[in-house]
Coordinates of C-alpha atoms and ligand atoms in Angstrom, one line a residue:
X1 CA 105.6 94.0 111.0
X2 CA 105.5 91.2 113.5
X3 CA 108.0 88.4 113.3
X4 CA 106.5 85.8 111.0
X5 CA 107.5 83.1 113.5
X6 CA 104.6 84.3 115.7
X7 CA 102.1 84.2 112.9
X8 CA 99.5 81.5 112.5
X9 CA 97.9 80.9 109.1
X10 CA 95.1 78.6 108.0
X11 CA 95.7 76.8 104.8
X12 CA 92.8 75.0 103.1
X13 CA 93.6 72.3 100.7
X14 CA 97.2 72.4 101.9
X15 CA 98.2 68.9 101.0
X16 CA 97.3 69.3 97.3
X17 CA 99.8 70.2 94.5
X18 CA 100.1 73.9 95.0
X19 CA 99.3 73.8 98.7
X20 CA 102.0 71.4 99.6
X21 CA 104.7 73.4 97.9
X22 CA 103.5 76.6 99.5
X23 CA 103.3 75.0 102.9
X24 CA 107.0 74.1 102.7
X25 CA 107.9 77.7 101.9
X26 CA 105.8 79.0 104.7
X27 CA 107.2 76.6 107.2
X28 CA 110.7 77.6 106.1
X29 CA 109.7 81.2 106.8
X30 CA 108.6 80.3 110.3
X31 CA 104.8 80.4 110.1
X32 CA 102.7 78.2 112.2
X33 CA 100.3 76.4 109.9
X34 CA 96.8 74.9 110.5
X35 CA 96.2 72.8 107.4
X36 CA 92.8 71.5 106.6
X37 CA 92.2 69.0 103.8
X38 CA 89.5 66.4 103.0
X39 CA 92.0 64.4 100.9
X40 CA 89.5 64.3 98.1
X41 CA 92.4 64.9 95.7
X42 CA 95.5 64.4 97.8
X43 CA 97.2 62.1 100.2
X44 CA 97.9 62.4 103.9
X45 CA 101.3 61.0 103.1
X46 CA 102.3 64.5 102.1
X47 CA 102.7 65.2 105.8
X48 CA 105.7 63.0 106.2
X49 CA 107.2 64.3 102.9
X50 CA 107.0 67.8 104.2
X51 CA 108.6 66.7 107.4
X52 CA 111.4 65.1 105.5
X53 CA 112.1 68.3 103.6
X54 CA 111.9 70.6 106.6
X55 CA 115.4 71.8 107.3
X56 CA 115.0 72.2 111.0
X57 CA 114.0 68.6 111.9
X58 CA 110.9 66.7 113.0
X59 CA 110.5 68.3 116.4
X60 CA 110.3 71.9 115.0
X61 CA 108.1 70.6 112.1
X62 CA 105.6 69.2 114.5
X63 CA 105.6 72.4 116.5
X64 CA 104.8 74.4 113.3
X65 CA 102.5 72.1 111.3
X66 CA 99.1 71.0 112.3
X67 CA 97.2 68.8 109.8
X68 CA 93.4 68.4 110.3
X69 CA 91.4 66.1 108.1
X70 CA 88.1 67.8 107.3
X71 CA 85.8 69.3 104.7
X72 CA 85.6 73.1 104.4
X73 CA 81.9 72.8 103.8
X74 CA 81.6 71.6 107.4
X75 CA 81.7 74.8 109.4
X76 CA 82.3 73.0 112.7
X77 CA 85.6 71.7 111.3
X78 CA 86.8 75.2 110.6
X79 CA 85.3 76.6 113.9
X80 CA 87.1 74.0 115.9
X81 CA 90.4 75.0 114.2
X82 CA 89.8 78.6 115.3
X83 CA 88.8 77.6 118.8
X84 CA 91.9 75.5 119.1
X85 CA 94.1 78.3 117.8
X86 CA 92.7 80.7 120.4
X87 CA 93.1 78.1 123.2
X88 CA 96.7 77.6 122.1
X89 CA 97.2 81.4 122.0
X90 CA 97.9 81.3 118.3
X91 CA 95.2 83.5 116.8
X92 CA 94.9 82.7 113.1
X93 CA 95.7 85.9 111.2
X94 CA 95.1 84.9 107.6
X95 CA 94.0 82.2 105.3
X96 CA 95.3 80.8 102.0
X97 CA 92.3 79.2 100.4
X98 CA 93.4 76.4 98.0
X99 CA 90.7 73.9 98.7
X100 CA 88.5 73.1 95.7
X101 CA 88.1 71.0 92.6
X102 CA 89.9 72.0 89.4
X103 CA 88.9 70.0 86.4
X104 CA 87.1 71.8 83.6
X105 CA 85.9 68.5 82.2
X106 CA 84.6 67.2 85.5
X107 CA 82.8 70.5 86.1
X108 CA 80.9 70.1 82.9
X109 CA 79.8 66.6 83.8
X110 CA 79.0 67.4 87.5
X111 CA 78.4 71.1 87.8
X112 CA 76.6 70.9 91.1
X113 CA 79.6 69.2 92.8
X114 CA 81.7 72.2 91.7
X115 CA 79.2 74.8 92.9
X116 CA 78.9 72.9 96.2
X117 CA 82.6 72.5 96.9
X118 CA 84.1 75.6 95.3
X119 CA 81.4 78.1 96.1
X120 CA 79.5 76.4 99.0
X121 CA 82.8 75.6 100.7
X122 CA 84.1 79.1 100.3
X123 CA 80.9 80.6 101.7
X124 CA 81.1 78.2 104.7
X125 CA 84.7 79.2 105.2
X126 CA 84.2 83.0 105.1
X127 CA 81.3 82.8 107.5
X128 CA 83.6 81.3 110.1
X129 CA 86.3 83.9 109.2
X130 CA 83.9 86.7 109.8
X131 CA 82.9 85.2 113.2
X132 CA 86.5 85.0 114.3
X133 CA 87.5 88.4 112.8
X134 CA 90.0 86.8 110.4
X135 CA 89.6 88.9 107.3
X136 CA 92.8 88.4 105.4
X137 CA 92.6 85.9 102.6
X138 CA 94.6 84.8 99.5
X139 CA 92.4 82.9 97.2
X140 CA 93.3 80.4 94.4
X141 CA 91.7 81.7 91.3
X142 CA 92.4 80.9 87.7
X143 CA 93.2 82.3 84.3
X144 CA 90.0 80.4 83.3
X145 CA 88.0 83.3 84.6
X146 CA 88.9 85.4 81.5
X147 CA 86.8 85.6 78.4
X148 CA 88.2 82.9 76.1
X149 CA 88.1 85.3 73.1
X150 CA 90.3 87.9 74.7
X151 CA 93.8 88.3 73.2
X152 CA 96.9 87.5 75.2
X153 CA 98.7 88.9 77.0
X154 CA 95.8 88.8 79.4
X155 CA 95.7 91.7 81.9
X156 CA 93.7 91.8 85.1
X157 CA 91.5 94.4 83.3
X158 CA 90.4 91.9 80.6
X159 CA 86.8 90.8 80.7
X160 CA 85.9 88.1 83.3
X161 CA 83.6 85.8 81.4
X162 CA 84.3 82.1 82.1
X163 CA 82.8 79.6 79.7
X164 CA 82.6 76.5 82.0
X165 CA 81.2 75.7 85.4
X166 CA 84.7 75.5 87.0
X167 CA 85.6 79.0 85.8
X168 CA 82.2 80.3 86.9
X169 CA 82.8 79.0 90.4
X170 CA 86.2 80.8 90.6
X171 CA 84.7 84.0 89.3
X172 CA 81.8 83.7 91.8
X173 CA 84.2 83.3 94.8
X174 CA 86.1 86.3 93.6
X175 CA 82.8 88.2 93.5
X176 CA 81.9 87.1 97.0
X177 CA 85.2 88.3 98.3
X178 CA 84.7 91.6 96.5
X179 CA 81.4 92.1 98.2
X180 CA 83.0 91.5 101.6
X181 CA 85.7 94.0 100.8
X182 CA 83.1 96.6 99.7
X183 CA 81.6 96.5 103.2
X184 CA 84.2 99.0 104.4
X185 CA 83.3 98.7 108.0
X186 CA 84.9 95.2 108.1
X187 CA 88.3 95.8 106.5
X188 CA 88.8 92.7 104.4
X189 CA 92.2 92.2 102.8
X190 CA 91.9 90.0 99.8
X191 CA 94.2 88.9 97.0
X192 CA 92.8 86.7 94.2
X193 CA 95.7 85.0 92.5
X194 CA 94.8 84.0 88.9
X195 CA 97.2 81.2 88.1
X196 CA 98.1 80.3 84.6
X197 CA 99.7 76.9 84.2
X198 CA 101.6 75.7 87.2
X199 CA 103.9 72.7 86.5
X200 CA 107.1 71.0 87.8
X201 CA 107.9 69.9 91.3
X202 CA 110.2 70.7 94.3
X203 CA 113.8 70.1 93.1
X204 CA 114.3 67.3 95.6
X205 CA 111.6 65.2 93.9
X206 CA 110.1 64.5 97.4
X207 CA 106.9 66.4 96.7
X208 CA 105.2 66.9 93.4
X209 CA 101.9 66.6 91.6
X210 CA 99.9 63.5 92.3
X211 CA 96.2 64.0 91.8
X212 CA 93.8 61.2 92.9
X213 CA 90.9 62.3 90.7
X214 CA 91.0 62.0 86.9
X215 CA 92.9 64.8 85.3
X216 CA 93.7 65.6 81.7
X217 CA 96.3 68.3 82.1
X218 CA 99.3 68.2 79.8
X219 CA 102.3 68.2 82.0
X220 CA 101.5 65.2 84.3
X221 CA 100.5 63.2 81.2
X222 CA 103.7 64.1 79.3
X223 CA 105.7 62.9 82.3
X224 CA 103.9 59.6 82.3
X225 CA 104.6 59.1 78.6
X226 CA 108.3 60.0 79.3
X227 CA 108.5 57.3 82.0
X228 CA 106.7 54.7 79.8
X229 CA 103.7 54.7 82.0
X230 CA 101.6 55.9 79.1
X231 CA 102.3 55.0 75.5
X232 CA 101.9 58.2 73.6
X233 CA 101.0 61.9 74.2
X234 CA 98.0 63.0 72.3
X235 CA 98.4 66.6 71.2
X236 CA 95.0 68.2 70.9
X237 CA 95.3 70.0 67.6
X238 CA 98.1 71.0 65.3
X239 CA 96.1 73.5 63.4
X240 CA 95.9 76.3 65.9
X241 CA 96.9 79.8 64.7
X242 CA 100.3 79.7 66.3
X243 CA 103.8 79.5 64.9
X244 CA 104.0 75.7 65.0
X245 CA 100.3 74.9 65.1
X246 CA 100.1 73.7 68.7
X247 CA 98.5 75.7 71.5
X248 CA 100.5 78.2 73.6
X249 CA 100.3 78.5 77.4
X250 CA 102.1 80.3 80.2
X251 CA 103.8 77.6 82.3
X252 CA 105.0 78.6 85.8
X253 CA 107.3 76.6 88.1
X254 CA 105.4 75.4 91.2
X255 CA 108.1 76.8 93.5
X256 CA 107.8 80.3 91.9
X257 CA 104.1 80.0 92.5
X258 CA 104.7 79.0 96.1
X259 CA 106.9 82.2 96.5
X260 CA 104.0 84.3 95.2
X261 CA 101.7 83.0 97.9
X262 CA 104.3 83.9 100.6
X263 CA 104.7 87.4 99.1
X264 CA 100.9 87.9 98.7
X265 CA 100.4 86.9 102.3
X266 CA 103.2 89.2 103.6
X267 CA 101.8 92.1 101.5
X268 CA 98.3 91.7 103.1
X269 CA 99.6 91.2 106.6
X270 CA 101.6 94.5 106.4
X271 CA 98.5 96.5 105.4
X272 CA 96.4 98.2 108.0
X273 CA 93.6 99.1 105.6
X274 CA 91.3 97.0 103.4
X275 CA 92.5 95.8 100.1
X276 CA 91.1 93.9 97.1
X277 CA 93.4 92.8 94.3
X278 CA 93.3 90.3 91.5
X279 CA 96.8 89.4 90.3
X280 CA 97.8 87.2 87.3
X281 CA 100.4 84.7 88.2
X282 CA 102.4 83.5 85.2
X283 CA 105.8 84.2 83.7
X284 CA 104.4 86.4 80.9
X285 CA 106.0 84.0 78.3
X286 CA 104.0 81.7 76.0
X287 CA 105.4 78.2 75.2
X288 CA 103.8 75.9 72.6
X289 CA 103.2 72.3 73.3
X290 CA 105.9 71.2 70.9
X291 CA 108.4 73.6 72.5
X292 CA 107.6 72.2 75.9
X293 CA 107.9 68.6 74.6
X294 CA 111.2 69.2 72.9
X295 CA 112.6 71.0 75.9
X296 CA 111.5 68.1 78.1
X297 CA 113.3 65.6 75.8
X298 CA 116.5 67.7 75.6
X299 CA 116.8 68.5 79.3
X300 CA 116.0 65.0 80.4
X301 CA 117.5 63.0 77.6
X302 CA 114.3 61.1 76.9
X303 CA 111.9 60.5 74.1
X304 CA 108.2 61.4 74.1
X305 CA 106.2 59.7 71.4
X306 CA 103.3 61.9 70.3
X307 CA 100.4 62.0 67.9
X308 CA 98.2 64.8 66.8
X309 CA 94.5 64.4 67.5
X310 CA 91.5 66.7 67.2
X311 CA 91.3 69.8 69.3
X312 CA 89.9 69.4 72.8
X313 CA 86.5 71.2 73.1
X314 CA 86.6 74.4 75.0
X315 CA 90.4 74.9 74.4
X316 CA 91.9 78.1 73.1
X317 CA 94.9 78.8 71.0
X318 CA 96.9 81.1 73.1
X319 CA 96.9 82.1 76.8
X320 CA 99.6 83.9 78.6
X321 CA 99.7 86.6 81.2
X322 CA 100.5 90.2 81.5
X323 CA 102.4 90.0 84.8
X324 CA 103.4 93.7 85.5
X325 CA 100.8 94.1 88.2
X326 CA 102.0 91.1 90.3
X327 CA 105.6 92.2 89.7
X328 CA 105.1 95.7 90.9
X329 CA 102.7 95.0 93.8
X330 CA 104.6 91.9 95.2
X331 CA 108.1 92.9 93.9
X332 CA 108.3 89.4 92.4
X333 CA 109.9 87.9 89.4
X334 CA 109.9 84.2 88.4
X335 CA 113.3 82.5 89.1
X336 CA 112.7 79.3 87.0
X337 CA 112.3 78.7 83.2
X338 CA 110.8 75.9 81.1
X339 CA 114.0 73.9 81.3
X340 CA 113.9 74.0 85.2
X341 CA 110.2 73.0 85.1
X342 CA 110.9 70.0 82.8
X343 CA 113.9 68.9 84.9
X344 CA 112.1 69.1 88.2
X345 CA 108.9 67.5 86.9
X346 CA 110.9 64.6 85.5
X347 CA 112.9 64.2 88.7
X348 CA 109.6 63.9 90.7
X349 CA 108.2 61.4 88.1
X350 CA 111.3 59.2 88.1
X351 CA 111.6 59.1 91.9
X352 CA 107.8 58.5 92.4
X353 CA 106.5 56.6 89.4
X354 CA 103.3 55.7 91.4
X355 CA 103.0 59.1 93.1
X356 CA 102.8 59.1 96.9
X357 CA 101.7 55.4 97.0
Ligands
LIG401 P1 94.8 70.0 94.2 O1 93.6 69.2 93.8 O2 96.1 69.3 94.2 O3 94.6 70.7 95.6 C1 93.4 71.0 96.2 C2 93.3 70.4 97.5 O4 92.0 70.8 98.1 C3 93.4 68.9 97.6 O5 94.3 68.5 98.5 C4 92.0 68.5 97.9 O6 92.0 67.3 98.6 C5 91.5 69.6 98.8 N1 90.1 69.8 98.8 C6 89.2 69.8 97.8 N2 87.9 70.0 98.3 C7 88.0 70.1 99.6 C8 87.1 70.4 100.6 N3 85.8 70.5 100.4 N4 87.5 70.5 101.9 C9 88.8 70.3 102.2 N5 89.8 70.1 101.2 C10 89.4 70.0 100.0 O7 94.8 71.3 93.2 P2 95.9 72.3 93.1 O8 96.5 72.2 91.7 O9 96.9 72.3 94.2 O10 95.0 73.6 93.1 C11 94.8 74.4 94.3 C12 93.7 75.4 93.9 O11 94.2 76.2 92.9 C13 92.4 74.9 93.5 O12 91.4 75.7 94.1 C14 92.4 75.0 92.0 O13 91.1 75.2 91.5 C15 93.2 76.3 91.8 N6 93.9 76.4 90.5 C16 94.8 75.3 90.2 C17 95.4 75.4 88.9 C18 96.3 74.3 88.4 O14 96.7 74.3 87.3 N7 96.8 73.4 89.3 C19 95.2 76.5 88.1 C20 94.3 77.5 88.5 C21 93.7 77.4 89.7
LIG402 C1 93.3 73.6 82.1 C2 91.9 74.1 82.3 C3 92.0 75.3 83.2 C4 92.7 74.9 84.5 C5 94.0 74.3 84.2 C6 94.6 73.7 85.5 C7 90.7 73.5 80.2 C8 90.0 74.0 79.0 N1 91.3 74.5 81.0 O1 94.0 74.6 81.4 O2 90.8 75.8 83.5 O3 92.8 76.1 85.4 O4 93.9 73.2 83.3 O5 93.8 72.7 86.0 O6 90.6 72.3 80.6 N2 96.9 69.1 75.9 C9 97.3 68.2 75.0 N3 97.3 66.9 75.4 C10 96.9 66.5 76.6 C11 96.6 67.4 77.6 C12 96.6 68.8 77.2 O7 97.6 68.5 73.9 O8 96.9 65.2 76.9 C13 97.0 70.5 75.5 C14 95.7 71.3 75.8 O9 94.8 71.2 74.6 C15 96.2 72.7 76.0 C16 97.6 72.5 76.7 O10 97.9 71.2 76.3 O11 96.3 73.4 74.8 C17 97.5 72.7 78.1 O12 96.5 71.9 78.7 P1 96.2 71.8 80.2 O13 97.4 71.3 81.0 O14 95.0 70.9 80.4 O15 95.9 73.3 80.7 P2 94.9 74.3 80.1 O16 94.0 73.8 79.1 O17 95.6 75.5 79.8

């Protein structure tokens, strides 16, 4: 395998929550990164934060990190990145494709926007990838692609049957990538990472989760209640068929998830032949909302007022991953537990009460 310091990678959506943490890991490993982002759900300020965290200083950072503002649906933006990379003698060898919208609720209100960005954007991207013979891709998929009535632990063989437009767009992009792979003459190497519930932040508190668009995910909300930014956490249902009545999810530390991306990329870059894999990325452990809340309070010595309200439409009782496939293929195990996630998430919230503003 070539020295990773010679390898150039394209990262779409690289200033977002998962992208920014992954970029840091890839920079530390010596990759040269072309990062494209429209900032529809992130801030360009992430650039300076990554520079601050980069251990080898600003000069090296600027040599390795190239941020381009642009929309993946605009093929000229992506083409220009490839043309520049060739002119700079840095052929892009692989893509990590994070760019997309991620709210189930918003996708129900505005499905065409989700099809346009998540699917249209991915099609525009892969057309350019084909043109420039770059056929190695790690794609951000989601546990939402599974049939909501399947029992946990969810394995990669469970039925894919999403029940909302967001999940449908993710399953569709997986299918597009599968079709490309099936065209054996072209040797596509693909890993779809099906994330469960990524939370937390880099331990420095310098980067973390700061969505611009409306979100109703549990962890960022819980952190805002802990900091007094919001009054009370509304727990959606205490009558779920679980041991304490609250819903169970598989939370994974964002830095563990960043590691998985590096390993998935390295795995594909080492392979000569085509590959198509779907891998669950979770810890394999379910945690109830009350357990998460209590852990957050204990680890961070804070109080989180909460009330129970009705179940959120479309939610399920229990979702956690069967993780053996990712463990065996990538030789990966999560390093962090729920306490680490709560500690690091709170540190980010305390240090950045208004996010990147
Ligand atoms: P995020 O919103 O923080 O990051 C996505 C990034 O993509 C943002 O920086 C946004 O500005 C950018 N983007 C969106 N549309 C774009 C476009 N057309 N062109 C260029 N850039 C664009 O979200 P995240 O949590 O980092 O998630 C990354 C990916 O992982 C998304 O595709 C999401 O659907 C998927 N995913 C996330 C989760 C989660 O819980 N965070 C779970 C499963 C899957
Ligand atoms: C949600 C999406 C999923 C997406 C993921 C990351 C739905 C149905 N699923 O997953 O497709 O990939 O986010 O973007 O939206 N909760 C509360 N109070 C709150 C917020 C959440 O009780 O204020 C509960 C929810 O009901 C759920 C759990 O906390 O039981 C986790 O919620 P959330 O963080 O939104 O993640 P998911 O629903 O698992």
